[in-house]
Each structure stands twice: as C-alpha cells, then as structure tokens.
Amino acid sequence: MPATKNLCAQISLELHQKISEAREESGLTTAQYITQLLTEYYEMKENGGNSCKNVMASPPLPLEYRFQVRRSLMRMLSISLVVW
C-alpha cells in the first residue's frame, strides 16, 4: 500500500451533503471516494478535459453534480488546504 497523508478542507454544508450522498451510493469509504474523485479530475485535466479512462470503475457522482463538485473541491483545496 502506498504511503498516505491526510487532506482536510472546509466545504459548504450543501456540498458536503451532495458528496456524502454520492459516496454512500458508490459504496466506497470517504477516503476511497475522494481519492477517486481527485484522481479522475487530474486524469481528465491531463487528457485535455476528456473523460478519464476509469469513469465506470464505480458508480459516479450524479452528472449534474460531477463537475460542480470537482470545481468546488479544487477551489476549496487551493484556498484552505491543510495537509497533516
């Protein structure tokens, strides 16, 4: 298993609820879900905005939230990132 670090960010209650619901539907732990979400974001970014190769690996975040959550997460992480 690769070495890991904790990542913490303050997000709105509304966004937290959306992420929590999508995570529960996916059956993943919070760490697994956020890791997948961020990995997919960076893969998409590296592919020039195209869908990443493992989108179907587990149930995705509902389409209407997918990019909103990614943008919000990246904005929040860049503003108030705390690495433990």
mmCIF file with all atom_site columns, C-alpha atoms in Angstrom:
data_model
loop_
_atom_site.group_PDB
_atom_site.id
_atom_site.type_symbol
_atom_site.label_atom_id
_atom_site.label_alt_id
_atom_site.label_comp_id
_atom_site.label_asym_id
_atom_site.label_entity_id
_atom_site.label_seq_id
_atom_site.pdbx_PDB_ins_code
_atom_site.Cartn_x
_atom_site.Cartn_y
_atom_site.Cartn_z
_atom_site.occupancy
_atom_site.B_iso_or_equiv
_atom_site.pdbx_formal_charge
_atom_site.auth_seq_id
_atom_site.auth_comp_id
_atom_site.auth_asym_id
_atom_site.auth_atom_id
_atom_site.pdbx_PDB_model_num
ATOM 1  C CA . MET A 1 1  ? 0.000   0.000  0.000   1.00 0.00 ? 1  MET A CA 1
ATOM 2  C CA . PRO A 1 2  ? 1.405   3.418  -0.928  1.00 0.00 ? 2  PRO A CA 1
ATOM 3  C CA . ALA A 1 3  ? 2.264   5.947  1.754   1.00 0.00 ? 3  ALA A CA 1
ATOM 4  C CA . THR A 1 4  ? -0.622  8.318  2.500   1.00 0.00 ? 4  THR A CA 1
ATOM 5  C CA . LYS A 1 5  ? -1.239  11.739 4.037   1.00 0.00 ? 5  LYS A CA 1
ATOM 6  C CA . ASN A 1 6  ? -4.392  13.268 5.468   1.00 0.00 ? 6  ASN A CA 1
ATOM 7  C CA . LEU A 1 7  ? -6.057  16.064 3.491   1.00 0.00 ? 7  LEU A CA 1
ATOM 8  C CA . CYS A 1 8  ? -8.608  18.381 5.062   1.00 0.00 ? 8  CYS A CA 1
ATOM 9  C CA . ALA A 1 9  ? -10.693 21.248 3.628   1.00 0.00 ? 9  ALA A CA 1
ATOM 10 C CA . GLN A 1 10 ? -13.670 23.266 4.852   1.00 0.00 ? 10 GLN A CA 1
ATOM 11 C CA . ILE A 1 11 ? -16.597 22.980 2.412   1.00 0.00 ? 11 ILE A CA 1
ATOM 12 C CA . SER A 1 12 ? -20.182 24.212 2.467   1.00 0.00 ? 12 SER A CA 1
ATOM 13 C CA . LEU A 1 13 ? -22.816 22.059 4.159   1.00 0.00 ? 13 LEU A CA 1
ATOM 14 C CA . GLU A 1 14 ? -24.700 21.771 0.851   1.00 0.00 ? 14 GLU A CA 1
ATOM 15 C CA . LEU A 1 15 ? -21.632 20.458 -0.976  1.00 0.00 ? 15 LEU A CA 1
ATOM 16 C CA . HIS A 1 16 ? -20.845 18.114 1.931   1.00 0.00 ? 16 HIS A CA 1
ATOM 17 C CA . GLN A 1 17 ? -24.362 16.659 1.717   1.00 0.00 ? 17 GLN A CA 1
ATOM 18 C CA . LYS A 1 18 ? -24.069 16.108 -2.048  1.00 0.00 ? 18 LYS A CA 1
ATOM 19 C CA . ILE A 1 19 ? -20.706 14.411 -1.682  1.00 0.00 ? 19 ILE A CA 1
ATOM 20 C CA . SER A 1 20 ? -21.905 12.280 1.224   1.00 0.00 ? 20 SER A CA 1
ATOM 21 C CA . GLU A 1 21 ? -24.953 11.059 -0.709  1.00 0.00 ? 21 GLU A CA 1
ATOM 22 C CA . ALA A 1 22 ? -22.891 10.221 -3.786  1.00 0.00 ? 22 ALA A CA 1
ATOM 23 C CA . ARG A 1 23 ? -20.245 8.495  -1.668  1.00 0.00 ? 23 ARG A CA 1
ATOM 24 C CA . GLU A 1 24 ? -22.880 6.360  0.078   1.00 0.00 ? 24 GLU A CA 1
ATOM 25 C CA . GLU A 1 25 ? -24.364 5.372  -3.293  1.00 0.00 ? 25 GLU A CA 1
ATOM 26 C CA . SER A 1 26 ? -20.897 4.364  -4.524  1.00 0.00 ? 26 SER A CA 1
ATOM 27 C CA . GLY A 1 27 ? -20.293 2.043  -1.567  1.00 0.00 ? 27 GLY A CA 1
ATOM 28 C CA . LEU A 1 28 ? -16.804 3.472  -1.097  1.00 0.00 ? 28 LEU A CA 1
ATOM 29 C CA . THR A 1 29 ? -15.246 4.848  2.062   1.00 0.00 ? 29 THR A CA 1
ATOM 30 C CA . THR A 1 30 ? -14.788 8.621  2.220   1.00 0.00 ? 30 THR A CA 1
ATOM 31 C CA . ALA A 1 31 ? -11.043 8.237  1.608   1.00 0.00 ? 31 ALA A CA 1
ATOM 32 C CA . GLN A 1 32 ? -11.628 5.953  -1.382  1.00 0.00 ? 32 GLN A CA 1
ATOM 33 C CA . TYR A 1 33 ? -14.307 8.224  -2.847  1.00 0.00 ? 33 TYR A CA 1
ATOM 34 C CA . ILE A 1 34 ? -12.321 11.472 -2.522  1.00 0.00 ? 34 ILE A CA 1
ATOM 35 C CA . THR A 1 35 ? -9.198  9.726  -3.844  1.00 0.00 ? 35 THR A CA 1
ATOM 36 C CA . GLN A 1 36 ? -11.173 8.501  -6.859  1.00 0.00 ? 36 GLN A CA 1
ATOM 37 C CA . LEU A 1 37 ? -12.733 11.917 -7.426  1.00 0.00 ? 37 LEU A CA 1
ATOM 38 C CA . LEU A 1 38 ? -9.392  13.743 -7.309  1.00 0.00 ? 38 LEU A CA 1
ATOM 39 C CA . THR A 1 39 ? -7.652  11.069 -9.407  1.00 0.00 ? 39 THR A CA 1
ATOM 40 C CA . GLU A 1 40 ? -10.362 11.345 -12.063 1.00 0.00 ? 40 GLU A CA 1
ATOM 41 C CA . TYR A 1 41 ? -10.067 15.139 -12.004 1.00 0.00 ? 41 TYR A CA 1
ATOM 42 C CA . TYR A 1 42 ? -6.323  15.054 -12.665 1.00 0.00 ? 42 TYR A CA 1
ATOM 43 C CA . GLU A 1 43 ? -6.685  12.338 -15.322 1.00 0.00 ? 43 GLU A CA 1
ATOM 44 C CA . MET A 1 44 ? -9.332  14.460 -17.032 1.00 0.00 ? 44 MET A CA 1
ATOM 45 C CA . LYS A 1 45 ? -7.076  17.520 -16.793 1.00 0.00 ? 45 LYS A CA 1
ATOM 46 C CA . GLU A 1 46 ? -4.159  15.580 -18.285 1.00 0.00 ? 46 GLU A CA 1
ATOM 47 C CA . ASN A 1 47 ? -6.415  14.374 -21.116 1.00 0.00 ? 47 ASN A CA 1
ATOM 48 C CA . GLY A 1 48 ? -7.356  17.913 -22.110 1.00 0.00 ? 48 GLY A CA 1
ATOM 49 C CA . GLY A 1 49 ? -10.763 17.822 -20.416 1.00 0.00 ? 49 GLY A CA 1
ATOM 50 C CA . ASN A 1 50 ? -11.813 14.492 -21.918 1.00 0.00 ? 50 ASN A CA 1
ATOM 51 C CA . SER A 1 51 ? -13.388 11.819 -19.763 1.00 0.00 ? 51 SER A CA 1
ATOM 52 C CA . CYS A 1 52 ? -10.880 9.731  -17.907 1.00 0.00 ? 52 CYS A CA 1
ATOM 53 C CA . LYS A 1 53 ? -10.394 6.053  -18.609 1.00 0.00 ? 53 LYS A CA 1
ATOM 54 C CA . ASN A 1 54 ? -11.838 4.665  -15.343 1.00 0.00 ? 54 ASN A CA 1
ATOM 55 C CA . VAL A 1 55 ? -15.125 6.571  -15.110 1.00 0.00 ? 55 VAL A CA 1
ATOM 56 C CA . MET A 1 56 ? -17.093 3.311  -14.940 1.00 0.00 ? 56 MET A CA 1
ATOM 57 C CA . ALA A 1 57 ? -14.923 1.769  -12.199 1.00 0.00 ? 57 ALA A CA 1
ATOM 58 C CA . SER A 1 58 ? -17.618 2.545  -9.624  1.00 0.00 ? 58 SER A CA 1
ATOM 59 C CA . PRO A 1 59 ? -20.928 4.419  -9.670  1.00 0.00 ? 59 PRO A CA 1
ATOM 60 C CA . PRO A 1 60 ? -20.103 8.040  -10.474 1.00 0.00 ? 60 PRO A CA 1
ATOM 61 C CA . LEU A 1 61 ? -21.379 11.158 -8.831  1.00 0.00 ? 61 LEU A CA 1
ATOM 62 C CA . PRO A 1 62 ? -24.689 12.175 -10.468 1.00 0.00 ? 62 PRO A CA 1
ATOM 63 C CA . LEU A 1 63 ? -23.883 14.046 -13.668 1.00 0.00 ? 63 LEU A CA 1
ATOM 64 C CA . GLU A 1 64 ? -25.457 17.324 -12.546 1.00 0.00 ? 64 GLU A CA 1
ATOM 65 C CA . TYR A 1 65 ? -23.024 17.472 -9.599  1.00 0.00 ? 65 TYR A CA 1
ATOM 66 C CA . ARG A 1 66 ? -19.894 15.904 -11.099 1.00 0.00 ? 66 ARG A CA 1
ATOM 67 C CA . PHE A 1 67 ? -18.151 18.996 -12.478 1.00 0.00 ? 67 PHE A CA 1
ATOM 68 C CA . GLN A 1 68 ? -19.631 21.334 -9.861  1.00 0.00 ? 68 GLN A CA 1
ATOM 69 C CA . VAL A 1 69 ? -18.122 19.186 -7.114  1.00 0.00 ? 69 VAL A CA 1
ATOM 70 C CA . ARG A 1 70 ? -14.772 18.923 -8.883  1.00 0.00 ? 70 ARG A CA 1
ATOM 71 C CA . ARG A 1 71 ? -14.562 22.684 -9.395  1.00 0.00 ? 71 ARG A CA 1
ATOM 72 C CA . SER A 1 72 ? -15.677 23.363 -5.831  1.00 0.00 ? 72 SER A CA 1
ATOM 73 C CA . LEU A 1 73 ? -13.259 20.826 -4.364  1.00 0.00 ? 73 LEU A CA 1
ATOM 74 C CA . MET A 1 74 ? -10.324 22.166 -6.289  1.00 0.00 ? 74 MET A CA 1
ATOM 75 C CA . ARG A 1 75 ? -11.236 25.764 -5.387  1.00 0.00 ? 75 ARG A CA 1
ATOM 76 C CA . MET A 1 76 ? -11.652 24.879 -1.721  1.00 0.00 ? 76 MET A CA 1
ATOM 77 C CA . LEU A 1 77 ? -8.466  22.824 -1.660  1.00 0.00 ? 77 LEU A CA 1
ATOM 78 C CA . SER A 1 78 ? -6.460  25.602 -3.242  1.00 0.00 ? 78 SER A CA 1
ATOM 79 C CA . ILE A 1 79 ? -7.841  28.175 -0.788  1.00 0.00 ? 79 ILE A CA 1
ATOM 80 C CA . SER A 1 80 ? -7.928  26.368 2.540   1.00 0.00 ? 80 SER A CA 1
ATOM 81 C CA . LEU A 1 81 ? -5.854  23.229 2.217   1.00 0.00 ? 81 LEU A CA 1
ATOM 82 C CA . VAL A 1 82 ? -4.498  21.737 5.384   1.00 0.00 ? 82 VAL A CA 1
ATOM 83 C CA . VAL A 1 83 ? -2.081  18.855 4.952   1.00 0.00 ? 83 VAL A CA 1
ATOM 84 C CA . TRP A 1 84 ? -1.471  16.912 8.130   1.00 0.00 ? 84 TRP A CA 1
#
